[in-house]
Amino acid sequence: MTLDSTAEATTTTATPAVPTENLSEIAKRHLVMNFTSAAKYRDADLPIFVRGEHCSVFDENGTRFFDGLAGLFCVQLGYTYGAEVGNAVREQMAALPYQTTWSVAHPPAAKLAQKIAELAPGDLNRVFFASGGGESNEAAIKLARQYHITRGEHSRYKFLARRVAYHGTSFGAMSLNGMTDVRKMFEPLMNGVRHTHNTKRYRRPEAETEKEFTQFLLGELESLIIQEGADTIAAIIMEPLQNAGGSLTPPAGYFQGVRELCDKYGILMIADEVITGYGRLGSWFGSDHYGFQPDMITFAKGIASAYMPLGGVIASDQIIETVLDGPVGMFNHALTYGGHPVACAAALKNLEIMEREGVVENVAELSPYLGEKLDGLAQKHSVIVGDLRGDGFHRTFELVTDKEAKSWTHENVSAAEFVGSYLNPALAEVGLICRVAIDAEGNPLVQVSPPLVMGREDIDELTGLLDQAFTLAIERAGI
């Protein structure tokens, strides 16, 4: 099942409480959903999930689905620890349900900021809290601008990002996006954002070495910096592993080279770790995983395993002290719910559980096994799988029918038809949630990014279900 699949899945003996009201119709009538097609409101059934357990969720009919997407790349602990996190939430609600971080502090925010600083790389010791990933990237934009203005470099207002990258849907964050289909309806957006090549290796020249690819990427980036004027650029923002475009990993030496360019031209380096932060790649942060030191990290999702909404920016001491010593005397930004005590309490408990259960170590240990099992699927279903890429618990299949052209060109079944009429229903039928999308080049992407508590048996189940879905879709489409 994908996020917008509608077919039925196999049922289990699980018996969650069945709502007496028709919640599907109520939701379709009154709830405006995220990135949801009109068909869901009119023709298609709308699944209603009512409970979760380990790596699975159950709908109102008791149907079980393996959540191969961890909610939305965010439920690190799966669905078993809600009661324990809930106890921490209840205790905080009883003690202090709300307080701002405007000129005052409270224990959960202070302790969580300290804990994050302990986990973050290098001198990233200062934490500003937001409510989610988009807000976090908005805050990073403003912090970068204020930092340069405080230093007297008022001309530095531009931001460099990568093609096809996704950084959020708020005005500034959406401006950073390299996804034209998300941006174009709302343009003109924030002025001064430019996009450079991402690290997708598929479709690069066959004879190109990894070193040559790295040199190409860094050369293009430096040319863009020079073209735009280095003294006009505030920051470069990049995900350690780029999600949009399909689990795009960096070639060797890439981020180290980006760091050198930032230092050379006085540009801040922002790592968008909304997805890669808190264990998804087998390290606490993707920056550590790939061995580079950013000036800021933005985070959300996994900080509280999405049990509560929370995000933020981790910045270096030097950036924050520069801003605090400037004429304004403060970071000139604020959010009503930034550092909400209940969300911070949930995050503290989440990190405690992750450390106690060795969740990050689990990803590091089982990542090769997941890769091996998925590679077996890629070989078995090579009639449609052109590329398998990714790292840690974040992997993507790119589907093609023409291996030489590396594109979907089937004469009888279009990419959209294969996804909508065959693959999505097959995933729903076998009971697997993952993400299926058509990429900017017209090829279907199948993405898995499961809870970080997944064990070997869970990997076997995940890959088995995906195998079944591929088999059904291929047979029914006549490929």
Coordinates of C-alpha atoms in Angstrom, one line a residue:
M1 CA 0.0 0.0 0.0
T2 CA 1.2 3.5 -0.8
L3 CA 0.1 6.7 0.9
D4 CA -2.7 7.0 -1.6
S5 CA -3.6 3.3 -2.2
T6 CA -7.2 2.2 -2.1
A7 CA -7.3 -1.6 -2.5
E8 CA -8.0 -4.0 0.3
A9 CA -5.3 -5.7 2.2
T10 CA -5.2 -9.2 3.8
T11 CA -6.8 -9.2 7.3
T12 CA -5.4 -10.4 10.5
T13 CA -6.9 -11.5 13.8
A14 CA -6.2 -8.1 15.4
T15 CA -9.4 -6.5 16.8
P16 CA -9.0 -2.8 17.5
A17 CA -12.0 -1.0 18.6
V18 CA -14.3 -0.3 15.6
P19 CA -15.7 3.2 15.4
T20 CA -19.5 3.4 15.3
E21 CA -19.4 6.4 13.0
N22 CA -18.4 6.4 9.4
L23 CA -15.1 8.2 9.9
S24 CA -14.1 7.8 6.3
E25 CA -17.1 9.9 5.1
I26 CA -16.6 12.4 8.0
A27 CA -12.9 12.9 7.0
K28 CA -13.7 13.2 3.3
R29 CA -16.4 15.8 4.1
H30 CA -14.5 17.9 6.7
L31 CA -10.7 17.1 6.8
V32 CA -8.4 18.7 4.3
M33 CA -5.6 16.2 3.9
N34 CA -1.9 16.7 3.0
F35 CA -1.0 16.2 -0.7
T36 CA -4.1 14.1 -1.2
S37 CA -5.7 13.7 -4.7
A38 CA -9.3 14.7 -5.3
A39 CA -10.2 11.0 -5.9
K40 CA -9.7 10.3 -2.2
Y41 CA -12.4 12.9 -1.4
R42 CA -14.9 11.6 -4.0
D43 CA -14.5 8.1 -5.4
A44 CA -11.9 6.1 -3.5
D45 CA -12.1 4.6 0.0
L46 CA -10.2 6.4 2.6
P47 CA -8.3 4.2 5.1
I48 CA -8.8 5.0 8.7
F49 CA -5.9 3.7 10.9
V50 CA -6.8 3.2 14.6
R51 CA -3.8 1.7 16.3
G52 CA -0.2 0.5 15.8
E53 CA 2.1 -2.2 17.1
H54 CA 5.9 -2.5 16.5
C55 CA 6.3 -1.9 12.7
S56 CA 2.6 -2.3 11.8
V57 CA -0.6 -0.3 11.8
F58 CA -4.2 -1.5 11.8
D59 CA -7.2 0.0 10.2
E60 CA -10.7 0.2 11.7
N61 CA -11.6 -3.2 10.2
G62 CA -8.6 -4.9 11.9
T63 CA -6.6 -5.1 8.6
R64 CA -2.8 -5.1 9.3
F65 CA -0.3 -3.1 7.2
F66 CA 3.4 -3.3 7.6
D67 CA 4.5 0.3 7.8
G68 CA 7.5 0.4 5.5
L69 CA 7.7 4.2 5.6
A70 CA 7.8 4.8 9.4
G71 CA 4.8 7.1 9.1
L72 CA 6.6 9.6 7.0
F73 CA 10.2 8.8 7.7
C74 CA 9.7 9.7 11.3
V75 CA 8.4 6.9 13.6
Q76 CA 11.9 5.7 14.7
L77 CA 10.5 3.6 17.6
G78 CA 7.7 2.1 15.7
Y79 CA 4.3 1.9 17.5
T80 CA 5.1 0.0 20.7
Y81 CA 6.4 2.7 22.9
G82 CA 3.5 5.1 22.9
A83 CA 2.5 4.3 26.5
E84 CA 6.0 4.9 27.9
V85 CA 6.3 8.2 26.0
G86 CA 2.7 9.0 27.0
N87 CA 3.6 8.6 30.7
A88 CA 6.3 11.3 30.3
V89 CA 3.8 13.5 28.4
R90 CA 1.2 13.0 31.1
E91 CA 3.6 13.9 33.9
Q92 CA 4.7 17.0 32.1
M93 CA 1.1 18.0 31.4
A94 CA 0.3 17.7 35.1
A95 CA 3.4 19.7 36.1
L96 CA 3.6 22.4 33.4
P97 CA 1.4 21.9 30.3
Y98 CA 2.7 25.0 28.5
Q99 CA 5.3 27.7 28.8
T100 CA 7.1 29.8 26.2
T101 CA 10.8 30.1 25.7
W102 CA 10.5 33.8 25.2
S103 CA 12.9 35.2 27.9
V104 CA 12.2 32.2 30.1
A105 CA 13.1 28.5 30.1
H106 CA 11.7 25.3 31.5
P107 CA 13.3 22.0 32.4
P108 CA 12.3 19.9 29.3
A109 CA 13.6 22.5 26.8
A110 CA 16.8 23.1 28.7
K111 CA 17.5 19.4 29.2
L112 CA 16.6 18.5 25.6
A113 CA 18.8 21.2 24.2
Q114 CA 21.7 19.9 26.3
K115 CA 21.1 16.3 25.1
I116 CA 20.9 17.4 21.5
A117 CA 24.2 19.3 21.9
E118 CA 25.8 16.1 23.3
L119 CA 24.7 14.1 20.2
A120 CA 25.4 16.7 17.6
P121 CA 28.8 16.9 15.8
G122 CA 31.5 19.4 16.7
D123 CA 30.6 22.8 18.2
L124 CA 26.9 22.6 17.3
N125 CA 25.9 23.4 20.9
R126 CA 23.0 25.9 20.5
V127 CA 19.4 24.7 19.8
F128 CA 16.4 26.7 18.7
F129 CA 13.2 24.8 18.8
A130 CA 10.4 24.8 16.2
S131 CA 7.3 22.5 15.6
G132 CA 8.4 20.7 12.4
G133 CA 10.8 20.5 9.5
G134 CA 9.5 23.4 7.4
E135 CA 9.6 25.7 10.4
S136 CA 13.1 24.5 11.2
N137 CA 14.3 25.4 7.7
E138 CA 12.5 28.8 7.9
A139 CA 14.4 29.5 11.1
A140 CA 17.7 28.5 9.5
I141 CA 17.1 30.9 6.6
K142 CA 16.5 33.7 9.0
L143 CA 19.5 32.8 11.3
A144 CA 21.8 32.7 8.3
R145 CA 20.6 36.1 7.1
Q146 CA 20.9 37.7 10.5
Y147 CA 24.4 36.2 11.0
H148 CA 25.7 37.8 7.9
I149 CA 23.9 41.1 8.5
T150 CA 25.4 41.3 12.0
R151 CA 28.8 40.9 10.4
G152 CA 28.2 43.7 8.1
E153 CA 27.7 41.5 5.0
H154 CA 24.3 42.8 4.0
S155 CA 24.7 41.6 0.4
R156 CA 24.6 37.9 1.5
Y157 CA 20.9 37.0 0.9
K158 CA 21.1 34.1 -1.6
F159 CA 20.8 30.4 -0.8
L160 CA 22.0 27.5 -2.9
A161 CA 20.1 24.2 -2.8
R162 CA 20.0 21.1 -5.0
R163 CA 17.7 20.1 -7.9
V164 CA 14.7 18.0 -6.9
A165 CA 15.4 18.5 -3.2
Y166 CA 12.5 19.0 -0.8
H167 CA 12.9 21.3 2.2
G168 CA 9.2 22.0 3.2
T169 CA 6.1 23.9 2.1
S170 CA 6.2 27.2 3.9
F171 CA 7.3 30.2 1.9
G172 CA 11.0 30.2 2.5
A173 CA 11.4 26.5 2.8
M174 CA 9.4 26.0 -0.4
S175 CA 11.7 28.5 -2.1
L176 CA 14.6 26.2 -1.3
N177 CA 12.9 23.2 -2.9
G178 CA 14.3 22.0 -6.2
M179 CA 10.9 20.4 -7.1
T180 CA 9.3 22.5 -9.7
D181 CA 5.9 20.8 -9.4
V182 CA 5.7 21.9 -5.8
R183 CA 7.1 25.4 -6.4
K184 CA 5.6 26.6 -9.6
M185 CA 2.0 27.2 -8.5
F186 CA 3.2 29.6 -5.8
E187 CA 5.9 31.5 -7.6
P188 CA 7.4 34.1 -7.4
L189 CA 8.9 32.9 -4.1
M190 CA 11.7 34.1 -2.0
N191 CA 14.3 35.9 -4.2
G192 CA 17.8 34.6 -4.5
V193 CA 17.6 30.8 -4.4
R194 CA 19.6 28.9 -7.0
H195 CA 19.9 25.2 -7.6
T196 CA 22.8 23.0 -8.4
H197 CA 23.2 19.3 -9.4
N198 CA 22.1 16.7 -6.9
T199 CA 24.1 13.5 -6.3
K200 CA 22.0 11.1 -8.4
R201 CA 24.5 8.7 -10.1
Y202 CA 21.9 6.8 -12.2
R203 CA 22.1 8.1 -15.8
R204 CA 25.6 9.5 -15.4
P205 CA 28.2 8.3 -18.0
E206 CA 29.0 4.6 -17.5
A207 CA 32.8 5.2 -17.6
E208 CA 32.7 8.0 -15.0
T209 CA 34.5 7.2 -11.8
E210 CA 33.3 8.2 -8.4
K211 CA 36.1 10.7 -8.1
E212 CA 35.3 12.2 -11.5
F213 CA 31.6 12.5 -10.4
T214 CA 32.6 14.3 -7.2
Q215 CA 34.8 16.6 -9.2
F216 CA 32.0 17.4 -11.6
L217 CA 29.6 18.2 -8.8
L218 CA 32.0 20.4 -6.9
G219 CA 33.1 22.1 -10.1
E220 CA 29.5 23.0 -11.0
L221 CA 28.8 24.2 -7.5
E222 CA 31.9 26.5 -7.5
S223 CA 31.0 27.8 -10.9
L224 CA 27.5 28.7 -9.6
I225 CA 29.1 30.4 -6.6
I226 CA 31.3 32.5 -8.8
Q227 CA 28.6 33.3 -11.3
E228 CA 26.2 34.5 -8.6
G229 CA 28.9 36.3 -6.7
A230 CA 30.3 34.7 -3.6
D231 CA 29.7 37.8 -1.5
T232 CA 25.9 37.5 -2.2
I233 CA 25.5 33.9 -0.9
A234 CA 24.4 33.4 2.7
A235 CA 24.3 29.6 2.8
I236 CA 24.2 26.3 1.0
I237 CA 21.5 23.8 2.3
M238 CA 21.7 20.1 1.5
E239 CA 20.4 16.8 2.9
P240 CA 23.2 14.3 3.8
L241 CA 21.0 11.7 1.9
Q242 CA 18.6 13.4 -0.4
N243 CA 15.1 12.0 0.0
A244 CA 13.3 13.5 -3.0
G245 CA 14.6 11.9 -6.2
G246 CA 15.0 8.7 -4.3
S247 CA 17.6 8.1 -1.6
L248 CA 20.4 10.0 -3.3
T249 CA 23.7 9.3 -1.5
P250 CA 26.9 11.4 -1.8
P251 CA 30.0 10.2 -3.7
A252 CA 33.2 10.0 -1.7
G253 CA 34.7 13.3 -0.8
Y254 CA 31.6 15.3 -1.9
F255 CA 30.5 16.9 1.4
Q256 CA 34.1 17.4 2.4
G257 CA 34.5 19.4 -0.8
V258 CA 31.3 21.4 -0.2
R259 CA 32.7 22.2 3.3
E260 CA 35.9 23.5 1.7
L261 CA 34.0 25.7 -0.8
C262 CA 31.9 27.2 2.1
D263 CA 35.1 28.0 4.0
K264 CA 36.8 29.4 1.0
Y265 CA 33.9 31.8 0.1
G266 CA 32.5 32.6 3.6
I267 CA 29.3 30.7 3.1
L268 CA 27.4 28.9 5.8
M269 CA 26.7 25.2 5.4
I270 CA 23.3 23.9 6.5
A271 CA 22.6 20.2 6.7
D272 CA 18.9 19.5 6.4
E273 CA 18.5 16.5 8.7
V274 CA 14.8 16.5 9.1
I275 CA 14.8 12.9 7.8
T276 CA 18.4 11.7 8.3
G277 CA 18.7 13.0 11.9
Y278 CA 18.3 10.7 14.9
G279 CA 19.4 7.4 13.5
R280 CA 18.0 6.7 10.0
L281 CA 21.4 6.1 8.5
G282 CA 22.9 4.3 11.4
S283 CA 24.4 7.3 13.1
W284 CA 22.8 10.0 15.2
F285 CA 23.2 12.5 12.4
G286 CA 23.8 12.0 8.7
S287 CA 26.6 14.6 8.9
D288 CA 28.5 12.3 11.2
H289 CA 27.7 9.4 9.0
Y290 CA 29.3 11.0 6.0
G291 CA 32.0 12.7 7.9
F292 CA 31.4 16.4 7.5
Q293 CA 30.9 19.4 9.9
P294 CA 28.0 21.8 9.0
D295 CA 27.5 25.2 10.6
M296 CA 23.8 24.3 11.3
I297 CA 21.6 21.2 11.3
T298 CA 17.9 21.4 10.9
F299 CA 15.9 18.6 12.4
A300 CA 12.4 17.3 13.2
K301 CA 10.6 13.9 12.6
G302 CA 12.8 11.4 14.5
I303 CA 13.6 13.7 17.5
A304 CA 10.4 12.5 19.2
S305 CA 9.6 9.6 16.8
A306 CA 6.8 11.8 15.7
Y307 CA 4.9 11.0 18.9
M308 CA 4.7 14.7 19.3
P309 CA 5.5 17.5 16.7
L310 CA 8.9 19.0 17.3
G311 CA 11.8 20.4 15.2
G312 CA 14.5 22.9 15.4
V313 CA 17.9 24.2 14.4
I314 CA 21.3 23.3 16.0
A315 CA 23.8 26.0 15.4
S316 CA 27.4 26.5 16.2
D317 CA 28.5 28.6 19.2
Q318 CA 30.2 31.1 16.8
I319 CA 27.0 31.8 14.9
I320 CA 24.8 32.3 17.9
E321 CA 27.3 34.4 19.8
T322 CA 27.8 36.6 16.8
V323 CA 24.0 37.2 16.6
L324 CA 23.6 37.8 20.3
D325 CA 26.5 40.2 20.3
G326 CA 25.0 42.1 17.4
P327 CA 22.9 45.3 17.4
V328 CA 19.6 43.5 17.8
G329 CA 21.0 41.5 20.8
M330 CA 18.9 38.4 20.1
F331 CA 17.9 36.0 17.4
N332 CA 15.1 38.0 15.8
H333 CA 12.7 35.1 15.4
A334 CA 10.1 33.4 17.5
L335 CA 7.4 30.7 17.5
T336 CA 4.5 30.3 20.0
Y337 CA 5.1 26.6 20.2
G338 CA 8.8 26.5 19.9
G339 CA 10.3 24.4 22.8
H340 CA 6.8 23.4 23.9
P341 CA 7.4 21.6 27.3
V342 CA 5.2 18.6 26.5
A343 CA 6.9 18.0 23.1
C344 CA 10.3 18.4 24.7
A345 CA 9.4 15.9 27.4
A346 CA 8.3 13.4 24.7
A347 CA 11.6 13.9 22.8
L348 CA 13.6 13.4 25.9
K349 CA 11.9 10.1 26.6
N350 CA 12.2 9.1 22.9
L351 CA 16.0 9.6 23.0
E352 CA 16.2 7.8 26.3
I353 CA 14.5 4.8 24.8
M354 CA 16.5 4.9 21.6
E355 CA 19.8 4.8 23.7
R356 CA 18.5 2.1 26.0
E357 CA 17.3 -0.1 23.2
G358 CA 20.4 0.5 21.0
V359 CA 18.2 1.7 18.1
V360 CA 20.9 3.6 16.2
E361 CA 23.2 0.6 16.6
N362 CA 20.5 -1.6 15.3
V363 CA 20.3 0.4 12.1
A364 CA 24.1 0.2 11.6
E365 CA 24.1 -3.5 12.2
L366 CA 21.2 -4.5 10.0
S367 CA 21.7 -2.0 7.2
P368 CA 23.9 -4.5 5.2
Y369 CA 21.3 -7.2 5.7
L370 CA 18.5 -4.9 4.4
G371 CA 20.6 -3.9 1.5
E372 CA 21.3 -7.6 0.7
K373 CA 17.6 -8.5 0.8
L374 CA 16.6 -5.6 -1.3
D375 CA 19.3 -6.3 -3.8
G376 CA 17.9 -9.8 -4.2
L377 CA 14.6 -8.3 -5.1
A378 CA 16.2 -6.0 -7.6
Q379 CA 17.8 -8.9 -9.3
K380 CA 14.6 -11.1 -9.2
H381 CA 12.5 -8.3 -10.7
S382 CA 15.1 -6.9 -13.0
V383 CA 12.4 -6.7 -15.7
I384 CA 11.2 -3.4 -14.0
V385 CA 14.0 -2.5 -11.6
G386 CA 16.7 -0.3 -13.1
D387 CA 18.4 1.0 -9.9
L388 CA 18.5 0.3 -6.2
R389 CA 20.1 3.0 -4.0
G390 CA 20.2 4.4 -0.5
D391 CA 21.8 3.9 2.9
G392 CA 20.8 2.8 6.4
F393 CA 17.0 2.3 6.6
H394 CA 16.3 4.6 3.6
R395 CA 16.3 2.8 0.2
T396 CA 14.7 3.4 -3.2
F397 CA 14.0 1.3 -6.3
E398 CA 13.9 3.2 -9.6
L399 CA 11.7 1.3 -12.0
V400 CA 12.4 1.3 -15.8
T401 CA 11.5 -1.0 -18.7
D402 CA 14.3 0.1 -21.0
K403 CA 17.6 -0.6 -19.3
E404 CA 19.7 1.0 -22.0
A405 CA 17.8 4.3 -22.0
K406 CA 17.2 3.9 -18.2
S407 CA 13.6 5.0 -18.6
W408 CA 10.0 3.6 -18.5
T409 CA 9.0 3.2 -22.1
H410 CA 6.7 0.2 -22.1
E411 CA 4.6 0.2 -25.2
N412 CA 1.4 -1.0 -23.5
V413 CA 1.6 0.3 -19.9
S414 CA 2.7 3.9 -19.0
A415 CA 4.5 4.6 -15.8
A416 CA 1.4 6.3 -14.3
E417 CA -0.8 3.4 -15.3
F418 CA 1.6 0.8 -13.8
V419 CA 1.7 2.7 -10.5
G420 CA -2.0 3.6 -10.3
S421 CA -3.6 0.5 -11.7
Y422 CA -1.2 -2.3 -10.8
L423 CA 1.5 -1.5 -8.2
N424 CA -0.5 0.5 -5.7
P425 CA -3.3 -2.0 -5.6
A426 CA -0.8 -4.8 -5.2
L427 CA 0.9 -3.2 -2.3
A428 CA -2.4 -2.6 -0.6
E429 CA -3.5 -6.2 -1.3
V430 CA -0.4 -7.7 0.4
G431 CA -0.6 -5.2 3.3
L432 CA 2.5 -3.0 2.8
I433 CA 2.8 0.7 3.2
C434 CA 5.7 2.3 1.2
R435 CA 6.0 5.4 -1.0
V436 CA 5.5 5.2 -4.7
A437 CA 5.9 8.3 -6.9
I438 CA 6.7 9.3 -10.4
D439 CA 10.0 11.2 -10.4
A440 CA 11.0 14.3 -12.4
E441 CA 12.3 12.1 -15.2
G442 CA 9.1 10.1 -15.5
N443 CA 10.1 6.9 -13.8
P444 CA 8.3 5.3 -10.8
L445 CA 10.2 5.3 -7.5
V446 CA 9.4 2.8 -4.8
Q447 CA 10.8 3.9 -1.4
V448 CA 11.1 2.1 1.9
S449 CA 12.2 3.8 5.1
P450 CA 10.8 1.7 8.0
P451 CA 10.9 2.1 11.7
L452 CA 14.4 1.9 13.2
V453 CA 13.4 -0.9 15.6
M454 CA 13.0 -3.3 12.7
G455 CA 14.7 -6.6 13.2
R456 CA 15.8 -9.4 10.9
E457 CA 12.4 -11.1 10.9
D458 CA 10.8 -7.7 10.1
I459 CA 13.2 -7.2 7.2
D460 CA 12.3 -10.6 5.9
E461 CA 8.6 -9.7 6.1
L462 CA 9.1 -6.3 4.5
T463 CA 11.0 -7.7 1.6
G464 CA 8.7 -10.7 1.3
L465 CA 5.7 -8.4 1.0
L466 CA 7.5 -6.2 -1.5
D467 CA 8.4 -9.3 -3.5
Q468 CA 4.7 -10.3 -3.6
A469 CA 3.6 -6.9 -4.7
F470 CA 6.2 -6.7 -7.5
T471 CA 5.2 -10.1 -8.7
L472 CA 1.5 -9.3 -8.7
A473 CA 1.9 -6.0 -10.4
I474 CA 4.2 -7.4 -13.1
E475 CA 1.9 -10.3 -13.9
R476 CA -1.3 -8.2 -14.0
A477 CA 0.3 -5.5 -16.1
G478 CA 1.6 -8.1 -18.6
I479 CA 5.2 -6.9 -18.4

